[in-house]
mmCIF file of C-alpha atoms in Angstrom:
data_model
loop_
_atom_site.group_PDB
_atom_site.id
_atom_site.type_symbol
_atom_site.label_atom_id
_atom_site.label_comp_id
_atom_site.label_asym_id
_atom_site.label_seq_id
_atom_site.Cartn_x
_atom_site.Cartn_y
_atom_site.Cartn_z
ATOM 1 C CA MET A 194 9.422 -40.805 12.090
ATOM 2 C CA ARG A 195 8.681 -38.423 14.520
ATOM 3 C CA TYR A 196 7.186 -35.614 12.632
ATOM 4 C CA MET A 197 4.119 -38.235 11.213
ATOM 5 C CA ARG A 198 3.376 -39.075 16.031
ATOM 6 C CA GLY A 199 0.327 -37.405 17.026
ATOM 7 C CA ARG A 200 1.191 -35.188 20.501
ATOM 8 C CA PRO A 201 -0.399 -32.267 22.743
ATOM 9 C CA PRO A 202 0.320 -29.287 20.692
ATOM 10 C CA ARG A 203 2.279 -26.780 22.607
ATOM 11 C CA SER A 204 -0.497 -24.225 23.020
ATOM 12 C CA LEU A 205 -2.502 -26.026 24.382
ATOM 13 C CA ARG A 206 -3.295 -24.408 27.672
ATOM 14 C CA ARG A 207 -4.286 -21.748 25.372
ATOM 15 C CA ARG A 208 -6.593 -23.553 23.331
ATOM 16 C CA GLN A 209 -8.312 -25.222 25.956
ATOM 17 C CA VAL A 210 -9.252 -22.030 27.855
ATOM 18 C CA LEU A 211 -10.848 -20.574 23.875
ATOM 19 C CA LEU A 212 -12.001 -24.032 23.586
ATOM 20 C CA GLY A 213 -14.030 -23.536 26.857
ATOM 21 C CA ALA A 214 -15.475 -20.260 26.395
ATOM 22 C CA ALA A 215 -16.550 -20.717 23.270
ATOM 23 C CA ALA A 216 -18.035 -24.308 24.268
ATOM 24 C CA ALA A 217 -20.034 -22.800 27.471
ATOM 25 C CA LEU A 218 -22.108 -20.097 24.727
ATOM 26 C CA GLY A 219 -25.344 -20.641 23.372
ATOM 27 C CA SER A 220 -26.116 -20.854 19.181
ATOM 28 C CA PHE A 221 -26.394 -17.540 18.010
ATOM 29 C CA ALA A 222 -25.824 -13.757 19.490
ATOM 30 C CA ILE A 223 -27.651 -10.899 18.022
ATOM 31 C CA GLY A 224 -25.115 -8.509 17.769
ATOM 32 C CA PRO A 225 -25.567 -5.326 15.156
ATOM 33 C CA ARG A 226 -27.138 -5.877 11.695
ATOM 34 C CA ALA A 227 -24.701 -5.148 8.972
ATOM 35 C CA GLN A 228 -26.157 -3.374 6.154
ATOM 36 C CA THR A 229 -27.086 -5.715 3.173
ATOM 37 C CA PRO A 230 -25.270 -5.341 0.347
ATOM 38 C CA ALA A 231 -26.056 -5.555 -3.252
ATOM 39 C CA LYS A 232 -23.549 -8.899 -3.601
ATOM 40 C CA PRO A 233 -22.126 -10.307 -0.638
ATOM 41 C CA LEU A 234 -18.601 -9.271 0.140
ATOM 42 C CA LEU A 235 -15.861 -11.205 -1.813
ATOM 43 C CA VAL A 236 -12.875 -12.205 0.635
ATOM 44 C CA GLY A 237 -9.704 -13.004 -1.517
ATOM 45 C CA GLY A 238 -7.428 -15.870 -0.304
ATOM 46 C CA LEU A 239 -5.759 -18.170 -1.039
ATOM 47 C CA PRO A 240 -6.320 -22.258 -1.595
ATOM 48 C CA VAL A 241 -3.525 -23.618 1.360
ATOM 49 C CA THR A 242 -4.645 -24.818 4.642
ATOM 50 C CA CYS A 243 -3.095 -21.485 6.409
ATOM 51 C CA ASN A 244 -6.686 -19.726 4.425
ATOM 52 C CA LEU A 245 -8.979 -22.869 6.397
ATOM 53 C CA THR A 246 -11.347 -20.954 8.363
ATOM 54 C CA LEU A 247 -12.482 -18.965 5.410
ATOM 55 C CA PRO A 248 -14.117 -21.626 3.588
ATOM 56 C CA VAL A 249 -15.213 -22.890 7.053
ATOM 57 C CA ALA A 250 -16.919 -19.252 7.983
ATOM 58 C CA CYS A 251 -18.402 -18.605 4.278
ATOM 59 C CA ALA A 252 -20.063 -22.341 4.596
ATOM 60 C CA ALA A 253 -20.907 -21.418 8.132
ATOM 61 C CA ALA A 254 -23.037 -17.977 7.115
ATOM 62 C CA GLY A 255 -25.950 -19.611 5.314
ATOM 63 C CA ALA A 256 -27.935 -19.422 1.864
ATOM 64 C CA SER A 257 -27.755 -16.410 1.929
ATOM 65 C CA PRO A 258 -24.393 -15.078 2.999
ATOM 66 C CA LEU A 259 -23.196 -11.638 3.176
ATOM 67 C CA PHE A 260 -19.990 -12.765 2.645
ATOM 68 C CA GLU A 261 -18.078 -15.556 -0.036
ATOM 69 C CA PHE A 262 -14.777 -16.988 -0.715
ATOM 70 C CA SER A 263 -13.005 -15.316 -3.574
ATOM 71 C CA LYS A 264 -10.406 -18.027 -4.410
ATOM 72 C CA TYR A 265 -6.635 -16.733 -5.748
ATOM 73 C CA SER A 266 -3.904 -18.655 -7.195
ATOM 74 C CA GLY A 267 -1.148 -16.165 -5.540
ATOM 75 C CA TRP A 268 0.388 -13.477 -2.999
ATOM 76 C CA PRO A 269 0.843 -10.648 -4.770
ATOM 77 C CA GLU A 270 -2.810 -11.138 -7.173
ATOM 78 C CA ILE A 271 -4.427 -10.698 -3.715
ATOM 79 C CA LYS A 272 -2.398 -7.833 -2.928
ATOM 80 C CA GLU A 273 -3.267 -5.685 -5.825
ATOM 81 C CA SER A 274 -6.820 -6.325 -5.776
ATOM 82 C CA LEU A 275 -6.776 -5.485 -2.768
ATOM 83 C CA MET A 276 -4.753 -2.062 -2.784
ATOM 84 C CA THR A 277 -6.625 -1.263 -6.028
ATOM 85 C CA GLY A 278 -10.124 -1.739 -4.338
ATOM 86 C CA ARG A 279 -11.285 -4.577 -6.546
ATOM 87 C CA ILE A 280 -11.262 -6.351 -3.261
ATOM 88 C CA LYS A 281 -12.867 -4.891 0.432
ATOM 89 C CA ALA A 282 -11.050 -7.837 2.406
ATOM 90 C CA ALA A 283 -8.892 -11.046 2.066
ATOM 91 C CA TYR A 284 -6.351 -13.285 3.922
ATOM 92 C CA MET A 285 -2.376 -12.032 3.382
ATOM 93 C CA LEU A 286 0.190 -12.275 4.218
ATOM 94 C CA ALA A 287 1.237 -10.099 7.729
ATOM 95 C CA PRO A 288 4.265 -8.762 6.359
ATOM 96 C CA LEU A 289 2.820 -8.040 3.452
ATOM 97 C CA ILE A 290 0.698 -6.382 4.812
ATOM 98 C CA MET A 291 3.058 -4.368 7.486
ATOM 99 C CA ASP A 292 4.462 -3.065 4.027
ATOM 100 C CA LEU A 293 1.414 -1.969 2.893
ATOM 101 C CA ALA A 294 0.385 -0.208 5.708
ATOM 102 C CA GLU A 295 3.513 1.747 5.788
ATOM 103 C CA SER A 296 2.942 2.921 2.134
ATOM 104 C CA ALA A 297 0.048 4.655 3.780
ATOM 105 C CA ILE A 298 -2.172 1.758 1.908
ATOM 106 C CA PRO A 299 -5.812 1.755 3.886
ATOM 107 C CA VAL A 300 -6.143 -1.822 5.104
ATOM 108 C CA LYS A 301 -6.057 -3.253 8.241
ATOM 109 C CA VAL A 302 -5.328 -6.172 10.204
ATOM 110 C CA VAL A 303 -8.716 -7.663 12.063
ATOM 111 C CA SER A 304 -8.064 -11.158 12.688
ATOM 112 C CA LEU A 305 -5.565 -14.449 12.414
ATOM 113 C CA GLY A 306 -6.622 -16.313 10.317
ATOM 114 C CA HIS A 307 -4.346 -19.937 11.792
ATOM 115 C CA ARG A 308 -1.058 -20.806 13.720
ATOM 116 C CA SER A 309 1.667 -22.394 13.113
ATOM 117 C CA GLY A 310 1.058 -24.535 9.265
ATOM 118 C CA ALA A 311 4.967 -24.208 7.290
ATOM 119 C CA VAL A 312 7.075 -26.841 6.574
ATOM 120 C CA ILE A 313 10.299 -26.589 4.968
ATOM 121 C CA MET A 314 10.795 -30.519 3.292
ATOM 122 C CA VAL A 315 13.715 -32.283 2.837
ATOM 123 C CA ARG A 316 13.865 -35.506 -0.071
ATOM 124 C CA THR A 317 13.173 -38.207 2.336
ATOM 125 C CA ASP A 318 15.562 -39.918 0.383
ATOM 126 C CA THR A 319 18.876 -37.993 0.840
ATOM 127 C CA PRO A 320 20.912 -37.422 4.602
ATOM 128 C CA TYR A 321 19.846 -34.011 5.478
ATOM 129 C CA GLN A 322 19.848 -33.892 8.897
ATOM 130 C CA HIS A 323 20.579 -30.498 10.086
ATOM 131 C CA PHE A 324 20.664 -26.914 8.144
ATOM 132 C CA LYS A 325 23.915 -27.496 7.760
ATOM 133 C CA ASP A 326 23.593 -29.865 5.265
ATOM 134 C CA LEU A 327 21.766 -27.457 2.336
ATOM 135 C CA THR A 328 24.855 -25.076 2.779
ATOM 136 C CA GLY A 329 25.559 -24.203 -0.969
ATOM 137 C CA LYS A 330 22.260 -25.663 -2.373
ATOM 138 C CA ARG A 331 18.736 -24.571 -3.989
ATOM 139 C CA VAL A 332 16.218 -24.037 -1.613
ATOM 140 C CA ALA A 333 12.609 -22.211 -2.987
ATOM 141 C CA ILE A 334 10.259 -19.993 -0.880
ATOM 142 C CA PRO A 335 7.317 -18.745 -2.039
ATOM 143 C CA SER A 336 8.539 -14.816 -1.307
ATOM 144 C CA ARG A 337 10.899 -12.669 0.276
ATOM 145 C CA PHE A 338 7.593 -11.600 1.753
ATOM 146 C CA ALA A 339 6.508 -14.354 2.503
ATOM 147 C CA VAL A 340 6.695 -15.746 7.169
ATOM 148 C CA ASP A 341 7.869 -19.143 5.358
ATOM 149 C CA TYR A 342 11.123 -17.205 3.922
ATOM 150 C CA LEU A 343 11.474 -15.758 7.718
ATOM 151 C CA PHE A 344 11.381 -18.879 8.715
ATOM 152 C CA LEU A 345 13.921 -20.741 7.178
ATOM 153 C CA ARG A 346 16.133 -17.429 8.548
ATOM 154 C CA LYS A 347 15.380 -18.492 11.800
ATOM 155 C CA MET A 348 16.530 -22.027 10.826
ATOM 156 C CA LEU A 349 19.977 -20.992 9.163
ATOM 157 C CA ALA A 350 20.483 -18.902 12.437
ATOM 158 C CA LYS A 351 20.011 -21.582 14.480
ATOM 159 C CA GLU A 352 22.715 -23.328 12.795
ATOM 160 C CA GLY A 353 24.661 -20.462 12.649
ATOM 161 C CA MET A 354 24.165 -20.329 8.790
ATOM 162 C CA THR A 355 22.345 -16.796 6.996
ATOM 163 C CA VAL A 356 20.369 -17.002 3.656
ATOM 164 C CA LYS A 357 24.193 -16.387 2.262
ATOM 165 C CA ASP A 358 25.239 -19.548 2.577
ATOM 166 C CA VAL A 359 22.403 -21.347 0.418
ATOM 167 C CA ASP A 360 20.754 -20.597 -2.929
ATOM 168 C CA VAL A 361 17.162 -19.154 -2.216
ATOM 169 C CA VAL A 362 15.079 -18.867 -5.529
ATOM 170 C CA GLU A 363 11.046 -17.856 -5.338
ATOM 171 C CA MET A 364 8.864 -20.343 -6.795
ATOM 172 C CA ALA A 365 5.037 -20.496 -6.622
ATOM 173 C CA PRO A 366 4.374 -23.022 -4.080
ATOM 174 C CA PRO A 367 2.437 -25.522 -5.867
ATOM 175 C CA ASP A 368 5.467 -26.063 -8.514
ATOM 176 C CA MET A 369 7.452 -27.259 -4.665
ATOM 177 C CA PRO A 370 6.382 -30.984 -4.505
ATOM 178 C CA ALA A 371 7.952 -31.433 -7.804
ATOM 179 C CA ALA A 372 10.883 -29.388 -7.706
ATOM 180 C CA LEU A 373 11.265 -31.504 -5.431
ATOM 181 C CA TYR A 374 10.735 -34.586 -6.702
ATOM 182 C CA ALA A 375 12.776 -33.415 -10.311
ATOM 183 C CA LYS A 376 15.768 -32.708 -7.574
ATOM 184 C CA SER A 377 15.887 -29.552 -9.421
ATOM 185 C CA ILE A 378 15.928 -28.227 -5.851
ATOM 186 C CA ALA A 379 16.849 -30.039 -2.840
ATOM 187 C CA ALA A 380 14.761 -28.059 -0.413
ATOM 188 C CA TYR A 381 12.094 -25.610 0.129
ATOM 189 C CA ALA A 382 9.708 -23.835 2.541
ATOM 190 C CA THR A 383 6.164 -23.401 2.653
ATOM 191 C CA GLY A 384 2.377 -23.587 4.375
ATOM 192 C CA GLU A 385 0.617 -26.415 3.126
ATOM 193 C CA PRO A 386 -0.389 -28.570 2.029
ATOM 194 C CA PHE A 387 2.016 -27.926 -0.515
ATOM 195 C CA GLY A 388 4.334 -29.878 1.841
ATOM 196 C CA ALA A 389 2.204 -32.631 3.026
ATOM 197 C CA ALA A 390 1.564 -33.562 -0.772
ATOM 198 C CA ALA A 391 5.204 -34.159 -1.565
ATOM 199 C CA GLN A 392 5.617 -35.990 2.375
ATOM 200 C CA ARG A 393 1.977 -38.198 1.542
ATOM 201 C CA ALA A 394 3.092 -39.316 -1.932
ATOM 202 C CA GLY A 395 6.649 -40.266 -0.033
ATOM 203 C CA TYR A 396 9.273 -39.036 -1.884
ATOM 204 C CA ALA A 397 9.904 -36.504 0.571
ATOM 205 C CA ARG A 398 9.684 -35.102 4.561
ATOM 206 C CA PRO A 399 10.021 -32.590 6.693
ATOM 207 C CA LEU A 400 13.501 -31.371 8.315
ATOM 208 C CA SER A 401 11.247 -28.714 10.005
ATOM 209 C CA MET A 402 7.904 -26.759 11.427
ATOM 210 C CA THR A 403 6.954 -24.161 12.315
ATOM 211 C CA ARG A 404 5.080 -26.223 15.358
ATOM 212 C CA ASP A 405 8.243 -27.463 16.300
ATOM 213 C CA GLU A 406 10.346 -24.595 15.624
ATOM 214 C CA TRP A 407 8.144 -21.065 16.084
ATOM 215 C CA PRO A 408 5.233 -22.008 18.068
ATOM 216 C CA ASN A 409 3.710 -18.858 17.835
ATOM 217 C CA TYR A 410 4.013 -18.498 14.398
ATOM 218 C CA ILE A 411 1.437 -16.325 12.623
ATOM 219 C CA CYS A 412 1.225 -15.505 8.340
ATOM 220 C CA CYS A 413 -2.009 -15.096 7.391
ATOM 221 C CA VAL A 414 -4.239 -12.608 8.694
ATOM 222 C CA LEU A 415 -7.940 -11.137 7.856
ATOM 223 C CA THR A 416 -7.619 -8.226 6.060
ATOM 224 C CA VAL A 417 -10.191 -5.490 5.455
ATOM 225 C CA ARG A 418 -9.813 -1.618 3.432
ATOM 226 C CA ASP A 419 -10.051 1.251 5.782
ATOM 227 C CA GLU A 420 -13.331 2.191 3.880
ATOM 228 C CA LEU A 421 -14.990 -1.156 4.419
ATOM 229 C CA ILE A 422 -15.210 -0.691 8.450
ATOM 230 C CA LYS A 423 -16.503 2.815 7.578
ATOM 231 C CA GLU A 424 -19.237 1.964 5.449
ATOM 232 C CA ASN A 425 -20.062 -1.425 6.920
ATOM 233 C CA ARG A 426 -18.850 -1.922 10.141
ATOM 234 C CA PRO A 427 -21.278 -4.424 11.579
ATOM 235 C CA LEU A 428 -20.010 -6.646 7.945
ATOM 236 C CA VAL A 429 -16.910 -6.415 8.904
ATOM 237 C CA GLN A 430 -17.691 -7.862 12.522
ATOM 238 C CA GLN A 431 -20.126 -10.476 11.075
ATOM 239 C CA LEU A 432 -17.173 -11.274 9.079
ATOM 240 C CA VAL A 433 -14.288 -11.602 12.357
ATOM 241 C CA ASN A 434 -17.596 -13.295 14.422
ATOM 242 C CA HIS A 435 -17.706 -16.330 11.249
ATOM 243 C CA VAL A 436 -13.812 -17.034 10.796
ATOM 244 C CA GLN A 437 -13.015 -17.121 14.808
ATOM 245 C CA ALA A 438 -15.431 -19.295 15.043
ATOM 246 C CA ALA A 439 -14.538 -21.499 12.375
ATOM 247 C CA GLY A 440 -11.061 -21.507 14.221
ATOM 248 C CA THR A 441 -12.268 -22.249 17.799
ATOM 249 C CA TRP A 442 -14.782 -25.757 16.079
ATOM 250 C CA LEU A 443 -12.066 -26.192 13.562
ATOM 251 C CA ASP A 444 -9.734 -27.608 17.088
ATOM 252 C CA GLN A 445 -12.889 -28.950 18.690
ATOM 253 C CA THR A 446 -13.318 -32.036 17.146
ATOM 254 C CA PRO A 447 -11.058 -34.554 14.116
ATOM 255 C CA ALA A 448 -14.808 -35.508 12.976
ATOM 256 C CA ASN A 449 -15.016 -31.025 12.136
ATOM 257 C CA ARG A 450 -12.037 -30.748 11.064
ATOM 258 C CA THR A 451 -12.468 -33.571 8.201
ATOM 259 C CA LYS A 452 -15.617 -32.017 7.960
ATOM 260 C CA ALA A 453 -13.941 -28.875 7.313
ATOM 261 C CA VAL A 454 -11.645 -30.716 4.515
ATOM 262 C CA GLN A 455 -15.184 -32.160 3.104
ATOM 263 C CA ILE A 456 -16.494 -28.399 2.109
ATOM 264 C CA ALA A 457 -12.923 -27.428 1.188
ATOM 265 C CA ALA A 458 -11.448 -29.667 -1.674
ATOM 266 C CA GLY A 459 -14.634 -28.967 -3.520
ATOM 267 C CA PRO A 460 -14.644 -27.053 -6.620
ATOM 268 C CA LYS A 461 -16.178 -23.593 -4.734
ATOM 269 C CA PHE A 462 -13.310 -23.247 -2.744
ATOM 270 C CA PHE A 463 -9.906 -24.845 -2.743
ATOM 271 C CA ASN A 464 -10.368 -27.391 -5.334
ATOM 272 C CA GLN A 465 -8.140 -30.075 -3.946
ATOM 273 C CA ASP A 466 -7.442 -33.414 -3.728
ATOM 274 C CA PRO A 467 -9.401 -34.738 0.474
ATOM 275 C CA ASN A 468 -6.852 -36.976 1.248
ATOM 276 C CA VAL A 469 -3.705 -34.410 1.183
ATOM 277 C CA LEU A 470 -6.150 -31.666 3.523
ATOM 278 C CA GLN A 471 -6.798 -34.622 5.699
ATOM 279 C CA TYR A 472 -3.298 -35.558 5.775
ATOM 280 C CA VAL A 473 -2.927 -32.218 7.084
ATOM 281 C CA MET A 474 -5.561 -31.782 9.762
ATOM 282 C CA ASP A 475 -4.355 -36.021 11.430
ATOM 283 C CA ASN A 476 0.650 -35.607 10.696
ATOM 284 C CA PRO A 477 0.441 -34.355 13.299
ATOM 285 C CA SER A 478 -3.153 -32.893 14.539
ATOM 286 C CA ASP A 479 -1.578 -29.581 15.824
ATOM 287 C CA ARG A 480 0.463 -29.610 12.385
ATOM 288 C CA VAL A 481 -1.713 -25.984 11.463
ATOM 289 C CA THR A 482 -3.768 -24.804 14.606
ATOM 290 C CA TYR A 483 -7.150 -22.049 14.084
ATOM 291 C CA GLY A 484 -8.294 -22.150 18.141
ATOM 292 C CA ASP A 485 -5.918 -19.034 19.055
ATOM 293 C CA LEU A 486 -6.440 -16.323 16.816
ATOM 294 C CA ARG A 487 -6.087 -13.639 19.058
ATOM 295 C CA LEU A 488 -4.114 -9.926 17.771
ATOM 296 C CA ILE A 489 -1.627 -9.911 19.950
ATOM 297 C CA LYS A 490 1.045 -7.231 19.572
ATOM 298 C CA SER A 491 3.875 -8.311 20.946
ATOM 299 C CA GLU A 492 4.188 -11.351 18.296
ATOM 300 C CA PHE A 493 3.360 -8.909 15.377
ATOM 301 C CA GLU A 494 6.236 -6.936 17.440
ATOM 302 C CA GLU A 495 8.496 -9.040 16.735
ATOM 303 C CA LEU A 496 7.682 -10.409 13.074
ATOM 304 C CA MET A 497 8.057 -6.896 12.259
ATOM 305 C CA GLN A 498 11.592 -6.768 13.208
ATOM 306 C CA ILE A 499 12.673 -10.050 11.937
ATOM 307 C CA SER A 500 11.604 -8.907 8.731
ATOM 308 C CA ILE A 501 13.285 -5.673 8.950
ATOM 309 C CA ASP A 502 16.134 -7.565 10.059
ATOM 310 C CA ALA A 503 15.128 -9.623 6.591
ATOM 311 C CA GLY A 504 15.189 -6.882 4.870
ATOM 312 C CA THR A 505 11.730 -7.687 3.372
ATOM 313 C CA ILE A 506 10.026 -4.215 4.942
ATOM 314 C CA LYS A 507 12.266 -0.839 5.464
ATOM 315 C CA ARG A 508 10.092 0.955 8.285
ATOM 316 C CA ARG A 509 8.679 0.253 11.223
ATOM 317 C CA ALA A 510 4.766 0.650 11.115
ATOM 318 C CA PRO A 511 3.683 1.339 14.474
ATOM 319 C CA TYR A 512 0.991 -1.369 14.509
ATOM 320 C CA GLU A 513 -2.142 0.854 15.456
ATOM 321 C CA ARG A 514 -1.268 1.915 11.788
ATOM 322 C CA TYR A 515 -2.293 -1.907 10.190
ATOM 323 C CA VAL A 516 -4.374 -3.735 13.078
ATOM 324 C CA ASP A 517 -8.186 -3.237 14.582
ATOM 325 C CA GLU A 518 -8.008 -5.323 17.300
ATOM 326 C CA SER A 519 -11.978 -3.019 17.959
ATOM 327 C CA PHE A 520 -13.913 -6.381 15.864
ATOM 328 C CA VAL A 521 -11.770 -9.474 18.000
ATOM 329 C CA LYS A 522 -12.091 -7.361 21.331
ATOM 330 C CA SER A 523 -16.292 -7.281 20.060
ATOM 331 C CA ILE A 524 -17.100 -10.293 19.586
ATOM 332 C CA THR A 525 -20.872 -12.088 18.674
ATOM 333 C CA PRO A 526 -20.016 -15.942 18.778
ATOM 334 C CA VAL A 527 -22.134 -17.521 16.096
ATOM 335 C CA ARG A 528 -22.721 -21.591 16.286
ATOM 336 C CA ILE A 529 -20.639 -23.625 13.897
ATOM 337 C CA ALA A 530 -23.453 -25.790 12.584
ATOM 338 C CA LEU A 531 -21.876 -27.870 9.475
#
């Protein structure tokens, strides 16, 4: 099956430049000192490989970290916590942040969390080879704010279809593999490892992957509340430094990815089967990538337009209202020693 064959990622040139620059840097460069909070900053995240840079960053921060991973079960819970200020930092869906910014919720994207990592899965025992084959059938998505939903729309449009040609249902990603196995859905669009879980079990295969169809795909973004930036800018900078360094480290060697799996699979982080997470890392090796976490205005504006076309966002928000590039532009690289 062609999806199982490793091959150089499409973003290789861009990643090679970034990896080369990171490799040329020393161990730790000292930047502004963060104000040590009474407790570590809780950074919300989901147990998904799109958030893998967060456990790596937290583990690399040392025995007395300035920030810690706070696991959530779904995007609505993280959104509510971020909106109310119960947490001041989180990995969030990019379209959700655009929508919050338009609603005057004081949040800013300060870094990407990953690239690619979404799949559309069907059963191996079906003849489906094209999206036309799904006409009239039930297709699960995590949320209409999820970029997985936009990916589904993109692939349907490629074959002259719309979401009206299929029966779209919202479903929690952990429930999707079992629903496909039980044949209560014909396909599902999701982030990893919930596609890999069914594929590794042998009853599902990818109908489409973002690595093939949407090379500059972005979904989960590191987001902080404005008051955190005002109260402790050096702490936000340290967080961005570690997340960006984690992304570079993850894409440097397969051994680093295996180490990341061992860390993330533990109860402190994802609490998942490490074999499934490793499957995501290896099949193929660029199923999810982390080495290019730049904030690129044109990519966000493209994503916003797609979201507006999908009806998930009602109005366009200025880029500067929901993105703060200053932290990425002021990175003090750190060495990931794990």
